[in-house]
Coordinates of C-alpha atoms and ligand atoms in Angstrom, one line a residue:
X15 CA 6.1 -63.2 -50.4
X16 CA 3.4 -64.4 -52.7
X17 CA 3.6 -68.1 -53.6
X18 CA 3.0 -66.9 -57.2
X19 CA 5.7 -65.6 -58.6
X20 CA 3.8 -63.6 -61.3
X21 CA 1.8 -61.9 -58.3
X22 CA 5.7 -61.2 -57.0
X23 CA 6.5 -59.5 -60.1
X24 CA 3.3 -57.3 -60.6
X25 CA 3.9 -56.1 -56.7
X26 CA 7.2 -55.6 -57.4
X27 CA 6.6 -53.5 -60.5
X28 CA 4.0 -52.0 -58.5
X29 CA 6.4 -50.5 -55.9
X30 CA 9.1 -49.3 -58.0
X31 CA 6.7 -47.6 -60.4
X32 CA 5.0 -45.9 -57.7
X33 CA 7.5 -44.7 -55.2
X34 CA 5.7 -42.4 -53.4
X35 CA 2.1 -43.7 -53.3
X36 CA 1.6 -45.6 -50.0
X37 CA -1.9 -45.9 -50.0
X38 CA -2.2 -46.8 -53.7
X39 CA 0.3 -49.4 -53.2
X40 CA -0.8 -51.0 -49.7
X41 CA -4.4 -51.3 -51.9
X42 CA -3.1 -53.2 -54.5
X43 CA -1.5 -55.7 -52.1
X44 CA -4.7 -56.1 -50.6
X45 CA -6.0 -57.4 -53.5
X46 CA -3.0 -59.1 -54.5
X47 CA -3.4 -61.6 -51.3
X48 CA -6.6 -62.7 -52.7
X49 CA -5.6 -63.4 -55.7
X50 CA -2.9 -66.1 -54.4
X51 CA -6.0 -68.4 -54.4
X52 CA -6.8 -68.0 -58.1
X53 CA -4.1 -67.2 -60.3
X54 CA -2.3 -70.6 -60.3
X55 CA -5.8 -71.8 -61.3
X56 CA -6.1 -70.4 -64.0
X57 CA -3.0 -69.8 -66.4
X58 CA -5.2 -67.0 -69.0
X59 CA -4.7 -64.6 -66.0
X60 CA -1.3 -64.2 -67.2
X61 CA -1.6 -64.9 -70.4
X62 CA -3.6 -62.3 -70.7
X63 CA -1.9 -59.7 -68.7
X64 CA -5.0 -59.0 -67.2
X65 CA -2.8 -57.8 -63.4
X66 CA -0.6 -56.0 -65.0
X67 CA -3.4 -54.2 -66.6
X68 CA -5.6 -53.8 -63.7
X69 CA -3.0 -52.0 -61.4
X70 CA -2.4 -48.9 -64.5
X71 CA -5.6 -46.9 -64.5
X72 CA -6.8 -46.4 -68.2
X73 CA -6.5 -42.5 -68.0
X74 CA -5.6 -40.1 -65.2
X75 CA -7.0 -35.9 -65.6
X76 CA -4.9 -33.9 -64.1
X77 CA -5.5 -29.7 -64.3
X78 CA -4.9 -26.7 -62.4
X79 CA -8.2 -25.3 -61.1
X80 CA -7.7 -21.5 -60.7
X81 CA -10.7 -19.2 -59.1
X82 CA -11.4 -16.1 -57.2
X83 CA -12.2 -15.9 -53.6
X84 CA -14.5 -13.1 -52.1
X85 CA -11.8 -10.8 -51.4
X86 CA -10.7 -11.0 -55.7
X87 CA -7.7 -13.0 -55.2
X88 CA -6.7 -15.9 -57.4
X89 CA -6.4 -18.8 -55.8
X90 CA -5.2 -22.1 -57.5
X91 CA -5.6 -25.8 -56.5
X92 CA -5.2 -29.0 -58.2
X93 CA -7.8 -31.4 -60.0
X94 CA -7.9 -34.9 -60.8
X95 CA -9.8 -37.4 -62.4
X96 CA -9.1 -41.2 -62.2
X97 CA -10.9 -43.1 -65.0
X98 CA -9.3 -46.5 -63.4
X99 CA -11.4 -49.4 -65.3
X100 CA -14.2 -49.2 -67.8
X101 CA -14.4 -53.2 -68.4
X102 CA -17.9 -53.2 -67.1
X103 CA -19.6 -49.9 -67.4
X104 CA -18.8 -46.0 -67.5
X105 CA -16.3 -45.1 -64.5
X106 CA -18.3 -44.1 -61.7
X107 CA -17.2 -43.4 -58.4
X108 CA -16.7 -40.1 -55.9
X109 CA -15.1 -36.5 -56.0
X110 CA -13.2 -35.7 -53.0
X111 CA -12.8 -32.6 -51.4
X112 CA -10.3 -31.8 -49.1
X113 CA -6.3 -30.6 -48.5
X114 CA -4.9 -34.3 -47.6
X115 CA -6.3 -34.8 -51.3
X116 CA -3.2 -36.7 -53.5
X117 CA -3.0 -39.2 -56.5
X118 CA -2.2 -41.7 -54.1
X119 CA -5.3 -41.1 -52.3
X120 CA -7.0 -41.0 -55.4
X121 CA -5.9 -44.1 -57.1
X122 CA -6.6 -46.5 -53.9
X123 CA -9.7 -45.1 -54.3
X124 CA -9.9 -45.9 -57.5
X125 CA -8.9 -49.1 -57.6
X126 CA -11.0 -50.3 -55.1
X127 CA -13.8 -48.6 -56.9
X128 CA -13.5 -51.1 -59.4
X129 CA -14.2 -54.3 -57.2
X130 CA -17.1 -52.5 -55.1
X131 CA -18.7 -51.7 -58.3
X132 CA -18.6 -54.9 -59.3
X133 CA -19.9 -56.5 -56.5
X134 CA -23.0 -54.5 -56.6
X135 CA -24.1 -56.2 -59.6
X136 CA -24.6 -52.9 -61.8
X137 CA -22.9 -51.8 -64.9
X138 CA -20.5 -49.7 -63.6
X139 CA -16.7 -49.1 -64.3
X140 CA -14.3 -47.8 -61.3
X141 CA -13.0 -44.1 -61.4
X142 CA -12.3 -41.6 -58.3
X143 CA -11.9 -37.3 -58.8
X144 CA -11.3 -34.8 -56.5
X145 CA -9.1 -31.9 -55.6
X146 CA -6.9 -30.3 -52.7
X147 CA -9.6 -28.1 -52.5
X148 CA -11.1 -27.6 -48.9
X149 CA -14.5 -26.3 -48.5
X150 CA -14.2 -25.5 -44.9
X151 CA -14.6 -22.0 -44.2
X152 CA -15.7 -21.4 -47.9
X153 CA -18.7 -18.8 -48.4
X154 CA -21.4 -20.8 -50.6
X155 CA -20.1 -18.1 -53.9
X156 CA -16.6 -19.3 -53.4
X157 CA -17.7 -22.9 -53.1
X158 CA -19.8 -22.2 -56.6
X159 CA -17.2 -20.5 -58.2
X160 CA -14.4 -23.4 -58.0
X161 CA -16.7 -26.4 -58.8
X162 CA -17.6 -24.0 -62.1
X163 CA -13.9 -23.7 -63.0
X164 CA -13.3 -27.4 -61.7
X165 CA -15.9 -28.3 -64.5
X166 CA -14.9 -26.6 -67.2
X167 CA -11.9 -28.0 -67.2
X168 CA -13.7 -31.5 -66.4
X169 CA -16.7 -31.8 -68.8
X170 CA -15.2 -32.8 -71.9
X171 CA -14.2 -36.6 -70.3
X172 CA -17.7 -36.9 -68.6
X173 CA -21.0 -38.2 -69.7
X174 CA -23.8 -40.5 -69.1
X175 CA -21.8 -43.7 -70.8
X176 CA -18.3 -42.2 -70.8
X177 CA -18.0 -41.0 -66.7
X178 CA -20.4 -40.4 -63.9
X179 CA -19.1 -38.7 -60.9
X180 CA -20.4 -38.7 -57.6
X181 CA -20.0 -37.7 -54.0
X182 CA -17.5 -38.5 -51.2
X183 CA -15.3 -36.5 -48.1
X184 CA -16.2 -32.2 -49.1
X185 CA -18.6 -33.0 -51.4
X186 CA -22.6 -33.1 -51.1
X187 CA -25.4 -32.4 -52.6
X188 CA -24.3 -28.3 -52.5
X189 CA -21.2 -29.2 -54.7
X190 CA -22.9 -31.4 -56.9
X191 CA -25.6 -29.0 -57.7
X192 CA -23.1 -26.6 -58.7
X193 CA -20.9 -29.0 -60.7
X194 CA -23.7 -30.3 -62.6
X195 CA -25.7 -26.8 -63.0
X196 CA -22.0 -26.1 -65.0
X197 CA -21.7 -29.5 -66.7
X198 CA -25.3 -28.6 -68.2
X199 CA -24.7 -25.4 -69.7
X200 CA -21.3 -26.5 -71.1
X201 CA -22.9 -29.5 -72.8
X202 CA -26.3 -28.5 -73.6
X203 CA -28.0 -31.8 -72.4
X204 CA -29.7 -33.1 -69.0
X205 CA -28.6 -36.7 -69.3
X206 CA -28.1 -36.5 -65.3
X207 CA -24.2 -36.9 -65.6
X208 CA -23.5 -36.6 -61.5
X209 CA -25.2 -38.5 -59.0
X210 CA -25.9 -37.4 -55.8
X211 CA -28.0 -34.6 -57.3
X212 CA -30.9 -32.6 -55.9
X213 CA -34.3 -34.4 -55.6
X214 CA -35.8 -31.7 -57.6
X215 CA -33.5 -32.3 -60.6
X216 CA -32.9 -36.0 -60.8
X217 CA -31.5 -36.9 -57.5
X218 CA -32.7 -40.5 -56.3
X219 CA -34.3 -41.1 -53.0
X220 CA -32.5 -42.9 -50.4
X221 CA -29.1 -41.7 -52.2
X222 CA -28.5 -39.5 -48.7
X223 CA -28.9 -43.1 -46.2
X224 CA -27.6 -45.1 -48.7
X225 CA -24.0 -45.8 -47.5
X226 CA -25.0 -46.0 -43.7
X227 CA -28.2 -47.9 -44.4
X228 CA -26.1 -50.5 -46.5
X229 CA -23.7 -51.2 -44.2
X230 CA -25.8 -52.2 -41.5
X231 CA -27.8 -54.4 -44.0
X232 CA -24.7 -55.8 -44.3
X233 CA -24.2 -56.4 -40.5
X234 CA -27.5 -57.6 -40.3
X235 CA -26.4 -60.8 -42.7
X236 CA -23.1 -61.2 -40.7
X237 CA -24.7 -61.3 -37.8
X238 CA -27.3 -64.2 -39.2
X239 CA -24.7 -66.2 -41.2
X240 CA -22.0 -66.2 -38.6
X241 CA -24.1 -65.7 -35.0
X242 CA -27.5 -66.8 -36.1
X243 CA -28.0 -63.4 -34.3
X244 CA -29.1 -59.7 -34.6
X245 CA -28.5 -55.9 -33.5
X246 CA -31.0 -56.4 -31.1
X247 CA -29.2 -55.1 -27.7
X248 CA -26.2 -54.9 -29.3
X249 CA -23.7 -52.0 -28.2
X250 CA -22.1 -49.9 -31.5
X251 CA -19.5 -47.9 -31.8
X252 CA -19.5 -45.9 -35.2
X253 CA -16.5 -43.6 -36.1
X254 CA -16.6 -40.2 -37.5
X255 CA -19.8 -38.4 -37.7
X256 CA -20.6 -37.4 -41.4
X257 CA -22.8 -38.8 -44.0
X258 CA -21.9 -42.7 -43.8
X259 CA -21.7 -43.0 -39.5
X260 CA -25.2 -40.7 -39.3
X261 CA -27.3 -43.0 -41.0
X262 CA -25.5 -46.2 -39.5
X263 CA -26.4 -45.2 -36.7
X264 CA -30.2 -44.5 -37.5
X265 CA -30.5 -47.8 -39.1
X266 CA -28.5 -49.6 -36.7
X267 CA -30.7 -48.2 -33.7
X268 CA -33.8 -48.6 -36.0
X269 CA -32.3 -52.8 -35.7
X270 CA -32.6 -52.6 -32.0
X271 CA -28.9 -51.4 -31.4
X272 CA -28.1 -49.1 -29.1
X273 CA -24.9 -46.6 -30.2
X274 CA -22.5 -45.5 -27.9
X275 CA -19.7 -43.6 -29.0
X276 CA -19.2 -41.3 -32.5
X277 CA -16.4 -39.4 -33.3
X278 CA -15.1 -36.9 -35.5
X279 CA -11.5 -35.2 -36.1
X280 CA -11.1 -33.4 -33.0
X281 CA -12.5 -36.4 -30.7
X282 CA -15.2 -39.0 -29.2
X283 CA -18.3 -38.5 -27.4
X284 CA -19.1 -42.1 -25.3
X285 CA -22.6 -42.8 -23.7
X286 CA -23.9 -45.5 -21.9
X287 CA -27.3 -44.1 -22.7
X288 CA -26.8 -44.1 -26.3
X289 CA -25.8 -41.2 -28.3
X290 CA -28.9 -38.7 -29.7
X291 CA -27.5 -39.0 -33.0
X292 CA -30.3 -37.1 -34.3
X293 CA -28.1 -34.1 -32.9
X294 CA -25.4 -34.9 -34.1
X295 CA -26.8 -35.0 -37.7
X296 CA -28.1 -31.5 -36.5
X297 CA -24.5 -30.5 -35.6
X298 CA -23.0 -31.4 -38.3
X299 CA -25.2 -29.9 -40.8
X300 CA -24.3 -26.7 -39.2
X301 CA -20.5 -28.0 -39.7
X302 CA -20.1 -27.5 -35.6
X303 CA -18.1 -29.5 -33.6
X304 CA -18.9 -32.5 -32.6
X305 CA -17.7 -32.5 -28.7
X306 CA -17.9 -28.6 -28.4
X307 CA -22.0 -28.8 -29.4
X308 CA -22.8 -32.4 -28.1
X309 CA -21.6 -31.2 -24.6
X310 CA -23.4 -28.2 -24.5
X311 CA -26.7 -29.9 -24.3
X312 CA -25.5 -33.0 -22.8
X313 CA -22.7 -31.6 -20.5
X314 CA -22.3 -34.9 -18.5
X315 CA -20.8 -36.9 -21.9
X316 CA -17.8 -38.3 -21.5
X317 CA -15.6 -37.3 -24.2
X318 CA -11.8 -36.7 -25.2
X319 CA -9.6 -35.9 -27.6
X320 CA -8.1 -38.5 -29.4
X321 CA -10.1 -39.6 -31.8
X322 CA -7.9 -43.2 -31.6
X323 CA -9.6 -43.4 -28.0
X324 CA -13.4 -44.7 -29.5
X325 CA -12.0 -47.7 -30.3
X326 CA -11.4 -48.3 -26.2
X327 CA -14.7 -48.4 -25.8
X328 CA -16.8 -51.6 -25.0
X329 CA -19.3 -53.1 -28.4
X330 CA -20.2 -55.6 -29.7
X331 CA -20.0 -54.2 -33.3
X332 CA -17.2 -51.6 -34.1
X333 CA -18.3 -50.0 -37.3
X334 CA -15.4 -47.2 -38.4
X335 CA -16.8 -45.1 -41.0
X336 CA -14.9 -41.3 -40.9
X337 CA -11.6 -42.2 -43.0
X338 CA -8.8 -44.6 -44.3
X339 CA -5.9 -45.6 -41.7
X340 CA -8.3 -44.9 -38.8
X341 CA -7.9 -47.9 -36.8
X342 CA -4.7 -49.3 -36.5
X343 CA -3.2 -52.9 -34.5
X344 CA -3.3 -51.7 -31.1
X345 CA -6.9 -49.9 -31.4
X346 CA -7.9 -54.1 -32.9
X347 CA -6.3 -55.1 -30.0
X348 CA -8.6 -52.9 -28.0
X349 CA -11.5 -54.0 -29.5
X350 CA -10.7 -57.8 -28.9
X351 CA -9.9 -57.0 -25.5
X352 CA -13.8 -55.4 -25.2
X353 CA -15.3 -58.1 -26.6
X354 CA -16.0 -56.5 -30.2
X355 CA -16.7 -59.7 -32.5
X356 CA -17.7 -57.9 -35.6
X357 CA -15.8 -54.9 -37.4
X358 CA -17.5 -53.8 -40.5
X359 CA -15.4 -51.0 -42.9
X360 CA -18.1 -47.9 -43.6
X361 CA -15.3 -46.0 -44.7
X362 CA -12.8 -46.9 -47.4
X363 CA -10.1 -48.7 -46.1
X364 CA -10.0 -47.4 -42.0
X365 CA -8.2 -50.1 -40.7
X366 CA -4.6 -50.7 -41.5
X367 CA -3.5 -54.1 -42.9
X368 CA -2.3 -55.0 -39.7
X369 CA -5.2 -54.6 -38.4
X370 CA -7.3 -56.8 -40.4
X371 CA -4.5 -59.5 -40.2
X372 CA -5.7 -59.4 -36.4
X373 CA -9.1 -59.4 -36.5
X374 CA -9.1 -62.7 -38.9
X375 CA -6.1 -64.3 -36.5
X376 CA -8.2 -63.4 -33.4
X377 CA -11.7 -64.4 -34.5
X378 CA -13.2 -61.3 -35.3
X379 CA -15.5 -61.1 -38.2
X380 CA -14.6 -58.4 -40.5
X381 CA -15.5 -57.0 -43.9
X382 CA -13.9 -54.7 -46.2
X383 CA -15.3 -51.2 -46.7
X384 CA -15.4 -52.5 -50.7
X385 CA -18.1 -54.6 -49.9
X386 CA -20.1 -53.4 -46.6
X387 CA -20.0 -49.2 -47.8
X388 CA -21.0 -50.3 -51.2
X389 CA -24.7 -49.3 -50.6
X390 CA -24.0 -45.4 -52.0
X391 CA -22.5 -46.4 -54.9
X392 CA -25.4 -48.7 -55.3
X393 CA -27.7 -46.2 -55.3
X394 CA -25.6 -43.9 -57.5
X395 CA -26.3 -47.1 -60.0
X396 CA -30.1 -46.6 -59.3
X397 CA -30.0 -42.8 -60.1
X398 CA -28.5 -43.3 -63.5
X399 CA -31.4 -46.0 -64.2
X400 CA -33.9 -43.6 -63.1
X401 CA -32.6 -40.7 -64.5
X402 CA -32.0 -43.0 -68.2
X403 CA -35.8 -43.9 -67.6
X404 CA -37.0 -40.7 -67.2
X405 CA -38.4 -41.9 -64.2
X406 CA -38.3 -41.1 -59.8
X407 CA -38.8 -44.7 -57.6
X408 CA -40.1 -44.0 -54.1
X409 CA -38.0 -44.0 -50.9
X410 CA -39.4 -46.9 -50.3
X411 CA -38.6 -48.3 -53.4
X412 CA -34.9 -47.5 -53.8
X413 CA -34.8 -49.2 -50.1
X414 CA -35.9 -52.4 -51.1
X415 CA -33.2 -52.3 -53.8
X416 CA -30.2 -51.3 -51.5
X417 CA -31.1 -54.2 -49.1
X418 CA -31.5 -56.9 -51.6
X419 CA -28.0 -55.5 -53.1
X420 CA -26.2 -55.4 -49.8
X421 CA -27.7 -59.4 -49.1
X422 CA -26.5 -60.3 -52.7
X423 CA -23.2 -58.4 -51.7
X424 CA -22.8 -60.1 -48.8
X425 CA -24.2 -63.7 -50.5
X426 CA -21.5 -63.6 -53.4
X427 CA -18.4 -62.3 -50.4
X428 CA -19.5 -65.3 -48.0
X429 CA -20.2 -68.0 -50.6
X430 CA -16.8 -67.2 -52.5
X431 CA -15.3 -67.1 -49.4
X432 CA -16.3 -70.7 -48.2
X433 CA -16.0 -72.0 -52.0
X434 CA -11.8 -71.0 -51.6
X435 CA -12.1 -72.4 -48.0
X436 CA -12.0 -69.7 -45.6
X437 CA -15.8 -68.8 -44.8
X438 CA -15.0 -66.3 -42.2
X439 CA -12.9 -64.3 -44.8
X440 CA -15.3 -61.7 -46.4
X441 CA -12.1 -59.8 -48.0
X442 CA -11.1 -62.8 -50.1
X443 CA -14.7 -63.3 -50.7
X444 CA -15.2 -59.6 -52.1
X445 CA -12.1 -59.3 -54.1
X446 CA -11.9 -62.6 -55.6
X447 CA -16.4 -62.4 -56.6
X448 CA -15.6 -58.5 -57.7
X449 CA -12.5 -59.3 -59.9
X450 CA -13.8 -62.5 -61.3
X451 CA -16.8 -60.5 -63.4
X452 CA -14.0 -57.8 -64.2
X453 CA -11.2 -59.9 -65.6
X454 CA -13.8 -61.9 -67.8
X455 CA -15.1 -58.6 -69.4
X456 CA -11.9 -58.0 -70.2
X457 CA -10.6 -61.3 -71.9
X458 CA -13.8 -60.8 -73.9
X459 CA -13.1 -57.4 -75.1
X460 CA -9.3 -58.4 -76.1
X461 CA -6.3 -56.3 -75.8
X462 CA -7.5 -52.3 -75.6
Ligands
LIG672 P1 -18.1 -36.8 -44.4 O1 -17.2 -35.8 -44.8 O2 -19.6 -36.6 -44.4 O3 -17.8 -37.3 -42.9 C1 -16.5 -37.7 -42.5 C2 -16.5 -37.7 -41.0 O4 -15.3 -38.3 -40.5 C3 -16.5 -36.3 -40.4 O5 -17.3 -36.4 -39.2 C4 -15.1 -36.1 -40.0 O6 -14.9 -35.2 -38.9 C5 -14.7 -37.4 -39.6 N1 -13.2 -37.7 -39.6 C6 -12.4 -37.4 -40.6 N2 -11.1 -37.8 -40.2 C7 -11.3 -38.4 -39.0 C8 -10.4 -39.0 -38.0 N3 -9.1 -39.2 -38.4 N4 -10.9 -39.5 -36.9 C9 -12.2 -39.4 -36.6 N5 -13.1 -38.8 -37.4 C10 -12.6 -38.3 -38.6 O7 -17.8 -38.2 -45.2 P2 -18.6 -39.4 -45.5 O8 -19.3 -39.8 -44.3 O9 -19.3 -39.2 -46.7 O10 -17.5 -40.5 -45.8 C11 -16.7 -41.2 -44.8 C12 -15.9 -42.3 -45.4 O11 -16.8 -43.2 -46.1 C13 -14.9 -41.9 -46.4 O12 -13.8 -42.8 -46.3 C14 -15.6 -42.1 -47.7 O13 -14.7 -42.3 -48.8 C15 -16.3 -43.3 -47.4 N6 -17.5 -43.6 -48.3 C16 -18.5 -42.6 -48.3 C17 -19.6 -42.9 -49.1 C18 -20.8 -42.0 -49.1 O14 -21.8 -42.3 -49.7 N7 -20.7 -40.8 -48.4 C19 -19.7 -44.1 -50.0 C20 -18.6 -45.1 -49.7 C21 -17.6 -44.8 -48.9 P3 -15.1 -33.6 -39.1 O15 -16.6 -33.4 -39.0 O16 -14.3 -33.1 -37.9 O17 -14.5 -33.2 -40.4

């Protein structure tokens, strides 16, 4: 499959140590595509057993988290902890929140945590947390009381230079308060351990837009490198309608965009007039539905149910951003038929292999979520400076700092990408510049 055969054996060993983990498994041959380019290159690769090292995470937390709901009943879920790859800095990457939560799910995360990181240019390691936990429906006590027992049994592996966790699907700046209001009395110290905090205990600015700003600073380079164009008048469809596709679509209609279509799990809302997404950030900070509420002030919408159906929809720029496996080959095959030329991941991982096979067959520009989302992580890198420094940039600040990541982002994808002679492949761009810095930290800190 590979025209290395040592890549043949690390997939290989991959699968059959890993049955059951699909998405963990469909990650690492992601990144094990790219790495046909380099391998043969360079024989220390294998020398040094730096794959097979980089596919085994360096510790995973497992725990039961047991609690009491408002009614006094015990109710149990489980916990993780993924510290995937410390070669560069502390593991730092999201908890997630939410029943489809497995350590499958967790350790693609992870894994591509550690690339992203990298890319970004900050000291920071790749990890991924989270639970089966879901806070739907949860009264703010219950809520409180799980992320307490949750830390407790969490605290001992965190720490400013050890782990710093952050947000991701179930888990704002509610859940964070509470985690780190519990990390703090357990460890009798501020240090700032979780990012995504409150702004009036060490949250950073911009940390909210980060994700949705970045990405379209992405776009904004594609659009220049490969179209010597702009979001001016462009039409945009954004998936999903949480944290990451709200503030795309502020920034992207801030660019002169217009967006048409959101999502979330029960369906699509499509408008030619452009979508008020200031109402839907007001929705879903209620938790409401997204069809259910937009039509009740705009009843004339057009809507329906499938969330699949968005990607019918004619842009210019298809930006998913609500989950992984969102868009698979026949929704690209929509797209391409619509005219889409440029598919940018907010999300981790929402389009299926096959997917992105088409798009590069078919001339579609696309870029993985491990590059274009890597904006909130980013920013997570800029609270632990500030919070280290004892210090609080401006909005405008942190701004500046999350576009000139996202253009070196995007500089270090595109310029790998042409140096291994595919330009228009951002994905071997990002995983070949993200691993390279990786892999050399850890030749240099020998066999550990
Ligand atoms: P949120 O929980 O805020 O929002 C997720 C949104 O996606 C919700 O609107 C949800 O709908 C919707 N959704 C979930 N599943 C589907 C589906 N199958 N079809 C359509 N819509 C769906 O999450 P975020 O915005 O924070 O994160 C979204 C993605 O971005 C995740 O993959 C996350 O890992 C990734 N990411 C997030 C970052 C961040 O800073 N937040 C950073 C980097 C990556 P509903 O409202 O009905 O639940």
């Amino acid at each position: 499959m590979y025209k290395n055969e040592y890549l043949n054996r690390i997939y290989a060993s991959v699968k059959e140590k890993n049955p059951e983990q699909k998405e963990f498994i469909n990650a690492v041959k992601e990144f094990l595509d790219s790495m046909d380019y380099i391998v043969g290159l360079d024989p220390d690769i294998e020398k040094y057993s730096i794959l097979e090292r980089i596919v085994v995470p360096e510790r995973i937390l497992q725990f039961r988290i047991s609690w009491l709901d408002d009614n006094g009943k015990v109710q149990v879920n489980n916990g993780y902890r993924v510290q995937f790859n410390s070669a560069i800095g502390p593991y730092k990457g999201g908890m997630r929140f939410d029943p489809t939560v497995n350590l499958s799910i967790l350790k693609f995360l992870g894994f591509e945590q550690i690339f992203k990181n990298s890319l970004t240019g900050l000291p920071m390691g790749g990890g991924k947390g989270g639970s089966d936990f879901d806070p739907k429906g949860k009264s703010d006590n219950e809520v409180m009381r799980f992320c307490q027992a949750f830390m407790a049994e969490l605290y001992h592996f965190l720490g400013p230079d050890t782990d710093v966790p952050a947000g991701d699907l179930g888990f704002g700046a509610r859940e964070a308060g509470y985690m780190y209001g519990m990390y703090k009395k357990l460890n009798k110290e501020s240090s700032g351990v979780l990012t995504g905090k409150g702004l009036s205990y060490g949250g950073s600015k911009t940390r909210t837009e980060a994700t949705g700003y970045g990405l379209c600073y992405f776009v904004e380079e594609m659009l220049k490198t490969y179209y010597n164009d702009t979001f001016k008048g462009k039409r945009v469809v954004i998936s999903g309608s949480g944290n990451v596709a709200e503030y795309a679509a502020v920034k992207a209609t801030e660019l002169g965009a217009k967006v048409v279509a959101m999502s979330d799990r029960k369906g699509y809302i499509y408008s030619e007039d452009g979508i008020d997404f200031n109402y839907v950030i007001e929705i879903k900070s209620n938790r409401g539905s997204l069809i259910d509420e937009y039509l009740k002030k705009y009843p004339n919408t057009k809507h329906g149910s499938n969330p699949h159906d968005i990607w019918k929809i004619k842009c210019d720029i298809a930006l998913p951003c609500a989950t992984q496996n969102e868009l698979n080959l026949e929704d690209a095959k929509e797209l391409k038929k619509n005219g889409c030329k440029i598919v940018s991941e907010g999300a981790n991982m929402p389009c299926e292999l096959d997917a992105v096979k088409y798009f590069s067959e078919n001339d579609i520009i696309f870029s993985p979520g491990k590059a274009s989302n890597a904006g909130g992580v980013a920013v997570s890198g800029l609270e632990m400076s500030q919070n280290a420094m004892h210090l609080s940039w401006t909005f405008e600040e942190v701004d500046e700092k999350l576009k000139e990541i996202m253009q070196n982002i995007f500089k270090s994808c595109f310029e790998t990408a042409v140096k291994y002679g595919e330009p228009k492949n951002l994905s071997l761009g990002a995983n070949i510049a993200g691993f390279l810095k990786v892999y050399d930290a850890m030749k240099a800190q020998g066999v550990i």
